[in-house]
Coordinates of C-alpha atoms in Angstrom, one line a residue:
X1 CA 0.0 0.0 0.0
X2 CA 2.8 2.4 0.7
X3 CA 4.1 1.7 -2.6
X4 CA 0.8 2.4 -4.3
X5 CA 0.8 5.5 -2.3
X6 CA 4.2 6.4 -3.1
X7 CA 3.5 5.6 -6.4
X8 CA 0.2 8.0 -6.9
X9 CA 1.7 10.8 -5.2
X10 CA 4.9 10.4 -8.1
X11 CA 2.3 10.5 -10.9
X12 CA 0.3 13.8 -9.4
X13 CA 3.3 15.4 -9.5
X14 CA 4.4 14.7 -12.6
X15 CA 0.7 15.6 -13.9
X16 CA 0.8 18.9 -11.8
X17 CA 4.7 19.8 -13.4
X18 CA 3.3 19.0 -17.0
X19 CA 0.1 21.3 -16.6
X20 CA 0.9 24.1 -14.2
X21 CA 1.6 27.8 -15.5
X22 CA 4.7 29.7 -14.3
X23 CA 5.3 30.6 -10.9
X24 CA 5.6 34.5 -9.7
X25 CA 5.8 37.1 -12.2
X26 CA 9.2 38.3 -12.8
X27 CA 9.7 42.1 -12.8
X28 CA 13.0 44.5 -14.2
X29 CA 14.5 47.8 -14.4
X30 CA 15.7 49.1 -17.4
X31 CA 16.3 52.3 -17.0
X32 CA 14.3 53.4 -14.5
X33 CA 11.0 51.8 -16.5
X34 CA 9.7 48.5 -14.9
X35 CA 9.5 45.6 -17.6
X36 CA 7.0 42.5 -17.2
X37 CA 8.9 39.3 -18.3
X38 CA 6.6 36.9 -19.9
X39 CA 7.2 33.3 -20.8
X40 CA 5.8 31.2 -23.6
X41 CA 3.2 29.5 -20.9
X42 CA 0.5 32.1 -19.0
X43 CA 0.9 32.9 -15.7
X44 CA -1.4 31.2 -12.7
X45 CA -2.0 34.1 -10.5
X46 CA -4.0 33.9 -7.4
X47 CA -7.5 35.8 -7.0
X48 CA -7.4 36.8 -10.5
X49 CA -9.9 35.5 -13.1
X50 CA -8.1 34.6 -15.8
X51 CA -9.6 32.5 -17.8
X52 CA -11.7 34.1 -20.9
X53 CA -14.6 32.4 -22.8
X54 CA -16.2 34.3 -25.4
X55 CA -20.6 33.3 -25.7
X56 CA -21.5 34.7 -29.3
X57 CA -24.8 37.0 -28.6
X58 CA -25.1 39.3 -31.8
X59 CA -24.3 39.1 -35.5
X60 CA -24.7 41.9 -38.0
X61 CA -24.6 40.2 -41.1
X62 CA -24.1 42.0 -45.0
X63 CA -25.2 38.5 -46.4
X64 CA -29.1 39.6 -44.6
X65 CA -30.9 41.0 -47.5
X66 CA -32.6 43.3 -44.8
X67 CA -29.0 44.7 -45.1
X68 CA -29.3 45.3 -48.5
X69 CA -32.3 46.8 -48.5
X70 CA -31.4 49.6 -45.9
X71 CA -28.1 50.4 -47.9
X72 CA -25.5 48.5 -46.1
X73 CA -23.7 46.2 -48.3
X74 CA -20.1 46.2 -46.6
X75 CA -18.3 46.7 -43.2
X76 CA -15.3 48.8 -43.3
X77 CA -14.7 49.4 -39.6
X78 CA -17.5 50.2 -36.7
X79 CA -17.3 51.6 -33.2
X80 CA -19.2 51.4 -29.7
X81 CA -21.0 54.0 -27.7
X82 CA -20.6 54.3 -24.2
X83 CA -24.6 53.0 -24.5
X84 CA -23.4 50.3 -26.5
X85 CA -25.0 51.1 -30.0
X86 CA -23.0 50.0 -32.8
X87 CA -22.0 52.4 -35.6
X88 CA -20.7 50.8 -38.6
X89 CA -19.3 52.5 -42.0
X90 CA -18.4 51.4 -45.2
X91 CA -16.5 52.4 -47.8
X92 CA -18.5 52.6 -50.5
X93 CA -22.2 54.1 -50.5
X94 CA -24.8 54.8 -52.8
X95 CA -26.2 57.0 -50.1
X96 CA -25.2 56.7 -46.3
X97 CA -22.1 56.1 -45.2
X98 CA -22.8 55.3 -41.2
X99 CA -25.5 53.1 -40.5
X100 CA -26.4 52.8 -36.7
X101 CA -27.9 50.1 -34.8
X102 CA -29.0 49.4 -30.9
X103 CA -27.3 47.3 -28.2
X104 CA -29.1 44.5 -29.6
X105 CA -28.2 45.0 -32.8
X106 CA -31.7 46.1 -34.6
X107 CA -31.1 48.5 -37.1
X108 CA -32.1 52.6 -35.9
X109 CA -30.7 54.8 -39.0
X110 CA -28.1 55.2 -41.2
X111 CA -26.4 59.1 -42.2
X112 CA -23.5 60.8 -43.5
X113 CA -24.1 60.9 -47.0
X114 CA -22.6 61.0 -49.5
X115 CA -20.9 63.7 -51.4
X116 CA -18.5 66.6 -51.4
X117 CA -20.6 69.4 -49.4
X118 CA -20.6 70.3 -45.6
X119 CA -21.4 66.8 -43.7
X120 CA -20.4 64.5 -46.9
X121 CA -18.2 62.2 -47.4
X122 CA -16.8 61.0 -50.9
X123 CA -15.4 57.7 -49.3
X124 CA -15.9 55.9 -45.9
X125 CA -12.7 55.0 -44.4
X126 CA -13.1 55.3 -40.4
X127 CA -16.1 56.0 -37.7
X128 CA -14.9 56.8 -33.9
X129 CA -16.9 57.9 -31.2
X130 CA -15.4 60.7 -29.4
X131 CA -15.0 60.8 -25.5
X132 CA -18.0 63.8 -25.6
X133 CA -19.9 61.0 -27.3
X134 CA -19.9 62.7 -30.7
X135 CA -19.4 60.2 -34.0
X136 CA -16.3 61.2 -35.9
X137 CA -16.0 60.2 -40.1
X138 CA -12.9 60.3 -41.9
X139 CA -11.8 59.9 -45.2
X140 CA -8.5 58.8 -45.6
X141 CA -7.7 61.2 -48.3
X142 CA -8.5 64.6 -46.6
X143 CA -7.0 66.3 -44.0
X144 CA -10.5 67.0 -42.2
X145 CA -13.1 65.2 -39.9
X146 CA -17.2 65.1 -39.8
X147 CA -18.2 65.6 -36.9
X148 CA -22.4 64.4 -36.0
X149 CA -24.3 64.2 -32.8
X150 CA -25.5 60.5 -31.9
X151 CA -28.5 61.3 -33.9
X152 CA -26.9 61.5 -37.0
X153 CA -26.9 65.0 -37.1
X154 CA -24.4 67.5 -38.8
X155 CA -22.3 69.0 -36.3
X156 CA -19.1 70.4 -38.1
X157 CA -16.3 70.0 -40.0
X158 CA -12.8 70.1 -38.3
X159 CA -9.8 70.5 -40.2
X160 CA -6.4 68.6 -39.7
X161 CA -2.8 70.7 -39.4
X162 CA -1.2 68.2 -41.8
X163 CA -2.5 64.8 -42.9
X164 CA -3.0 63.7 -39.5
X165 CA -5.4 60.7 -39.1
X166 CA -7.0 60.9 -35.4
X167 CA -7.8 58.7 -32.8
X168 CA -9.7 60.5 -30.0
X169 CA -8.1 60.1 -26.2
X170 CA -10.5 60.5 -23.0
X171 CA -7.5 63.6 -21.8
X172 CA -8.7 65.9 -24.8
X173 CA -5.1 65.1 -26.5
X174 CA -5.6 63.0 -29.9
X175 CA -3.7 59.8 -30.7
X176 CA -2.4 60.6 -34.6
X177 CA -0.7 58.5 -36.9
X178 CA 1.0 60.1 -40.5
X179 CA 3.0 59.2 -43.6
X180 CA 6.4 61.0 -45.2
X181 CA 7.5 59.0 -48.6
X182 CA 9.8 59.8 -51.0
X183 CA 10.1 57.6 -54.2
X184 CA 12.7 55.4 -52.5
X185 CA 11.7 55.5 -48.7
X186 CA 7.8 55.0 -46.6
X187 CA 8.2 56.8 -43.2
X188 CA 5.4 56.1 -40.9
X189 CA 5.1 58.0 -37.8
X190 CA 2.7 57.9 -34.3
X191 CA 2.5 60.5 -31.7
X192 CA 0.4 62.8 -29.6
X193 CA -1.2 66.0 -30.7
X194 CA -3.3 68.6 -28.5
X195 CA -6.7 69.7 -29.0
X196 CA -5.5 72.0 -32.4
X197 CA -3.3 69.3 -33.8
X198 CA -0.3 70.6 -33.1
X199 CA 1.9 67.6 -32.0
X200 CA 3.0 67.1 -28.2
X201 CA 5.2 64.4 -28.7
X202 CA 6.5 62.0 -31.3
X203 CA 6.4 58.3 -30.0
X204 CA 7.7 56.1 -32.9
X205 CA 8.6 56.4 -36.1
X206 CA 9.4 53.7 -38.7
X207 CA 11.6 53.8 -42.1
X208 CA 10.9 51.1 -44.7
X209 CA 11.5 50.5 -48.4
X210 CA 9.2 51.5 -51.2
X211 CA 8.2 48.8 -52.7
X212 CA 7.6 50.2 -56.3
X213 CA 11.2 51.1 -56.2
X214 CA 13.5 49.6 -53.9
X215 CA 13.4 45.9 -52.5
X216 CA 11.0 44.7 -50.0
X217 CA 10.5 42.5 -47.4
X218 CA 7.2 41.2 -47.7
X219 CA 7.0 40.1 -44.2
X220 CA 8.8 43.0 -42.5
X221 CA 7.9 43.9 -39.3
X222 CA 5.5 47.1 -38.6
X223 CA 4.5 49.1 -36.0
X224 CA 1.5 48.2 -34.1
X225 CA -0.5 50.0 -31.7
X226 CA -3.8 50.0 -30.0
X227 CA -5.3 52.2 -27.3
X228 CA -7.2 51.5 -24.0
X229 CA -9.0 53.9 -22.1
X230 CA -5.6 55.0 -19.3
X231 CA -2.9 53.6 -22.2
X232 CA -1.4 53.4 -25.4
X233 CA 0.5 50.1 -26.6
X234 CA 3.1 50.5 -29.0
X235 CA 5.1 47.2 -30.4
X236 CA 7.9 48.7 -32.2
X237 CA 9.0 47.4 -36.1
X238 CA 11.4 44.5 -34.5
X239 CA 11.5 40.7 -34.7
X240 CA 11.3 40.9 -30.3
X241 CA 8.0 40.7 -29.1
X242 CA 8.1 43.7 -27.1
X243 CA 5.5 46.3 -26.1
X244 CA 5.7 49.9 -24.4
X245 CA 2.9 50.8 -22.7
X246 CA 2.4 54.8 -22.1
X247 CA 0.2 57.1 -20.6
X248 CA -1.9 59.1 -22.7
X249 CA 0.4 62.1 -22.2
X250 CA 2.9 59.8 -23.9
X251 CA 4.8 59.1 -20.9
X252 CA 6.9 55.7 -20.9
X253 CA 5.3 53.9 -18.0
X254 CA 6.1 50.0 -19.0
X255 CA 7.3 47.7 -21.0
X256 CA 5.6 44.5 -21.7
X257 CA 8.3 41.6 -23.1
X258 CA 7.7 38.2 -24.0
X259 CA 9.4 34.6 -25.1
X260 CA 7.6 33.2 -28.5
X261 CA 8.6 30.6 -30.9
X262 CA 9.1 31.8 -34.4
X263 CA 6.7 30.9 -36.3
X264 CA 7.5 29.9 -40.3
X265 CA 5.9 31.2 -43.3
X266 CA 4.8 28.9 -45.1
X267 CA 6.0 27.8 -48.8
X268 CA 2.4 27.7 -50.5
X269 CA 1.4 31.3 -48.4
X270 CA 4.6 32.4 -50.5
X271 CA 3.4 30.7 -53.8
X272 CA 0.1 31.6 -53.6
X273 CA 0.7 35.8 -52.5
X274 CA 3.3 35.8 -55.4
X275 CA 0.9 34.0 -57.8
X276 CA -1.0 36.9 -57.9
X277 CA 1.1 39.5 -59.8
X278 CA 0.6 39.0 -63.6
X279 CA 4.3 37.9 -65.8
X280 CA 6.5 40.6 -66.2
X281 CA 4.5 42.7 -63.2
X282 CA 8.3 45.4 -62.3
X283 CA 6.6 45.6 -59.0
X284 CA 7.1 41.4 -58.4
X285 CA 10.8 41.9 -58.7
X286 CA 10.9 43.8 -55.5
X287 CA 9.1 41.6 -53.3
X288 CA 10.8 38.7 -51.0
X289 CA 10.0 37.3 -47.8
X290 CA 12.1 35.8 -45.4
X291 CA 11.9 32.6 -43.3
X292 CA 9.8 33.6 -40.5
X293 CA 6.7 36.2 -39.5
X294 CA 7.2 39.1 -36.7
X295 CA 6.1 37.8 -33.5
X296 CA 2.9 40.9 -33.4
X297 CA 0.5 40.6 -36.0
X298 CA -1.8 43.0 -34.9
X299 CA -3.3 44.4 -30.9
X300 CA -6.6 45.9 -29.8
X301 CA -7.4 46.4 -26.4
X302 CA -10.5 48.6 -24.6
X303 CA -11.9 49.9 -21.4
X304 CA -11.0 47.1 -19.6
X305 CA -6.9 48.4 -19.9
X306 CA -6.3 44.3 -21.2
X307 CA -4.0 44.3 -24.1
X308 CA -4.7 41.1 -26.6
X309 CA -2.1 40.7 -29.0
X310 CA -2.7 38.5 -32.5
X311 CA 0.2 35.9 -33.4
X312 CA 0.9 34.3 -36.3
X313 CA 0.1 31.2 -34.5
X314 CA -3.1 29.3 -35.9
X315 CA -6.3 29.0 -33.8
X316 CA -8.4 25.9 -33.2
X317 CA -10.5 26.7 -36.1
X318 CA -9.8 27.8 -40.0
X319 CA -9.0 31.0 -40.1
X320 CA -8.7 31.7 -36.6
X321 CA -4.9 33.0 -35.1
X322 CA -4.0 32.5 -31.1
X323 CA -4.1 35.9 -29.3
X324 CA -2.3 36.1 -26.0
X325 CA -4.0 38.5 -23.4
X326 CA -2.4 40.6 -20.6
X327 CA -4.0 42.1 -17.4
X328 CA -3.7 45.3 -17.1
X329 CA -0.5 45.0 -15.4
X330 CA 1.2 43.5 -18.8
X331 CA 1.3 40.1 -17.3
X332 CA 0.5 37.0 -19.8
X333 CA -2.5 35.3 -18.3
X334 CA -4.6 33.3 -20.8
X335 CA -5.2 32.6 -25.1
X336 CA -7.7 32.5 -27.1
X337 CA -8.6 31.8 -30.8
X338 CA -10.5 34.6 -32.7
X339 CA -10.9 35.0 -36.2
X340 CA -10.8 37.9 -37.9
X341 CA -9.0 38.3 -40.4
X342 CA -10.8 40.2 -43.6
X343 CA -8.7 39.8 -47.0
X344 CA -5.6 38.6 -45.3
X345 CA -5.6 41.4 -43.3
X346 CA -6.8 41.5 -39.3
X347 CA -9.9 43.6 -38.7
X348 CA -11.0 46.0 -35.9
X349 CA -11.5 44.3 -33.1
X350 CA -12.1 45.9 -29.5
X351 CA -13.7 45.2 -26.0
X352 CA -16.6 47.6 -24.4
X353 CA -18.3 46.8 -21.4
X354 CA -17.7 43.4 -21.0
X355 CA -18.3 42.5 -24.9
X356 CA -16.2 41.6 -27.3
X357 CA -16.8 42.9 -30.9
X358 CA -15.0 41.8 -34.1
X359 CA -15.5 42.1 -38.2
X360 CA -15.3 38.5 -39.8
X361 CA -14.7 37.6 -43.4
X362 CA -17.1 34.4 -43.9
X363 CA -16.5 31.7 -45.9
X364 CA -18.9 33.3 -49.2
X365 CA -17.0 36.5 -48.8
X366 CA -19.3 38.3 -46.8
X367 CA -18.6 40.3 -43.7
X368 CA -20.0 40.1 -40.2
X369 CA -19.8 41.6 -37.4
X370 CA -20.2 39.2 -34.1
X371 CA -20.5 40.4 -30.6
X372 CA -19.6 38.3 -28.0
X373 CA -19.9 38.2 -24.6
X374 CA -17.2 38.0 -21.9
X375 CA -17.0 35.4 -19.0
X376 CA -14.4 35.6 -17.2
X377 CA -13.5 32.3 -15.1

C-alpha cells in the first residue's frame, strides 16, 4: 500500500509539473522603467480571473438581404458608444455612409451621406466615437473630420494641421498617426497632438522601403499599436516581441516583453501571394520574404486596460490565429482563438463593457460583425 501511495503521489506530481503555468511574475529595471517578463506559458495568478470564454450574442450580417435593402452592403470598420449602440461604416455608399444600430443589434438609422458638401463624405474610411460621445467620419484622403451628434446630425467639419489621421483620447489630447514617402523610402510615424493638432510628442517612427522602387521585405515587421481607455501600446518594427505601454500624455510607464517561438511562413502562403502578380509585373521583382513572421501581427485592447495581442500562430479553427491576453499589469495570463482576419488582413476588433466585438470575413465572402460576450472564469 505504501508503494501504491508512493507511487500516486509520483504521478500527481508529474501531472501537476506537466500542466501548471509559471510561478511569480518576474519584474525589471531598465532604466528606471519596470519591464514585465513573460514566458511562452500564462501565468497562474492567485484571485485573479483569468480564464476568458467568449458566448456569441449578436451578429450583424451584410449576407441579410434586410441589409441590402437599408443600404449597407459592406463593413469597413464600426465603433461602440458608451450605451453600447453600434456604428458601422463602409466604404462605398450609394447613399449613407454610417449606419447605426442598438445594443441589440436592430437597425435605428443610417447618415452621413454622401458627397463633397458640408457633412459628406466622398469615401468611408473610419467612424470613432469621441470621449464627448460625438461620432467622428474620416476619409483617408482629406486632412478634415465630420463631426455628428448620436442622432446623425451635422455638427461640423474640423480641419487637420497636416495629414494627421486621429484617434480621440479620454485627456482631450488625440492619438495621430501620419505618412512621409519619397520615391525610394515610406516613413510612418505615431504621436500625440493637443486639441488644435499641433503635436505634443513623437512616440515612434518607422523607415521602410518603397516597394515600387527599392526591394522589399514582404513580411517585415511594422508598427502596431492600440489604445485603451488610461494607455497606449506601442510594439515597435522588430523581430522581439516587445511592447511599451504609455500614458496618454505619452509618458513611458512600462514595457511589456515576451518569449515566443518563431513561427515559419509557409511555402504555398509564398506561392500563392506571389501567384497573384501577372508575368513581367516590375513591382514582383521587388518583393521577397524571409523565413519567419514578426512575432505581433496586430493588438486591440478597450476599457477594460487588457492588451490582446494576435500571433501568427493558428487558432483551433480555420481561419482563426492564437491571441495572447495581458492584465492590465502586462502580465500574460490566458489565449484565445478569434478569427478575424478580412482579405488577409486582421480587422477591428475591441472590447466595451464586457463584450467583445469583431469584423469576420465568412466563408462566401461576406462580412459580419459578431459580438460576443465576456465570462471571465
Amino acid at each position: 500500500m505504501k508503494k501504491i501511495g508512493i507511487l500516486i503521489m509520483g504521478l500527481m506530481l508529474i501531472l501537476c509539473f506537466c500542466t501548471s503555468k509559471i510561478g511569480p511574475v518576474e519584474r525589471i529595471k531598465e532604466d528606471g522603467i519596470e519591464v514585465v517578463l513573460n514566458h511562452t506559458e500564462p501565468y497562474d495568478l492567485v484571485d485573479e480571473p483569468q480564464d476568458l470564454v467568449l458566448q456569441p450574442i449578436i451578429s450583424i450580417d451584410t449576407e441579410n438581404e434586410r441589409l441590402l435593402e437599408i443600404g449597407l452592403a459592406d463593413i469597413e470598420t464600426f465603433d461602440v458608444d458608451d450605451e453600447g449602440n453600434i456604428y458601422i461604416i463602409q466604404w462605398q455608399a450609394k447613399d449613407n455612409y454610417i449606419y447605426k444600430f442598438d445594443p441589440d443589434g436592430n437597425f435605428l438609422m443610417s447618415f452621413c451621406r454622401r458627397g463633397q458638401g458640408p457633412g459628406e463624405l466622398e469615401w468611408g474610411g473610419r467612424v470613432e466615437i469621441t470621449p464627448n460621445g460625438e461620432v467622428m467620419a474620416k476619409d483617408p484622403s482629406k486632412t478634415k473630420y465630420l463631426l455628428f451628434d448620436r442622432e446623425g446630425r451635422y455638427l461640423k467639419d474640423v480641419q487637420l494641421m497636416k495629414h494627421f489621421s486621429p484617434y480621440p483620447l479620454h485627456n482631450g489630447n488625440y492619438f495621430v498617426t501620419w505618412q512621409d514617402q519619397s520615391s525610394e523610402i515610406m516613413h510612418d510615424h505615431i504621436g500625440i497632438s493637443d486639441q488644435n493638432f499641433e503635436l505634443v510628442t513623437e512616440l515612434c517612427s518607422s523607415k521602410w522601403n518603397n516597394p515600387m522602387n527599392a526591394r522589399f521585405e514582404v513580411n517585415c515587421p511594422r508598427m502596431n499599436y492600440t489604445l485603451s481607455r488610461n494607455r497606449i501600446f506601442v510594439a515597435r518594427p522588430q523581430r522581439e516581441y516587445d511592447i511599451e505601454v504609455y500614458d496618454l500624455d505619452g509618458n513611458l510607464v512600462r514595457k511589456i516583453r515576451k518569449d515566443h517561438d518563431p513561427v515559419a511562413i509557409p511555402d504555398e502562403y509564398k506561392k500563392e501571394y506571389f501567384d497573384r502578380f501577372p508575368d513581367g509585373d516590375p513591382y514582383r521583382k521587388n518583393l521577397f520574404f524571409t523565413k519567419f513572421w514578426p512575432p505581433i501581427r496586430y493588438m486591440f485592447s478597450g476599457d477594460d486596460d487588457r492588451l490582446y495581442v494576435m500571433t501568427y500562430e493558428e487558432g483551433s479553427n480555420s481561419n482563426e490565429f492564437i491571441y495572447d491576453v495581458h492584465d492590465p499589469d502586462g502580465v500574460f495570463i490566458d489565449r484565445i482563438s478569434l478569427n478575424n482576419v478580412v482579405q488577409r488582413r486582421p480587422a477591428k476588433t475591441l472590447v466595451q463593457n464586457g463584450r467583445l466585438y469583431h469584423i469576420e470575413e465568412k466563408e462566401s465572402g461576406f462580412k459580419e460583425l459578431q459580438v460576443h460576450r465576456m465570462v471571465w472564469r
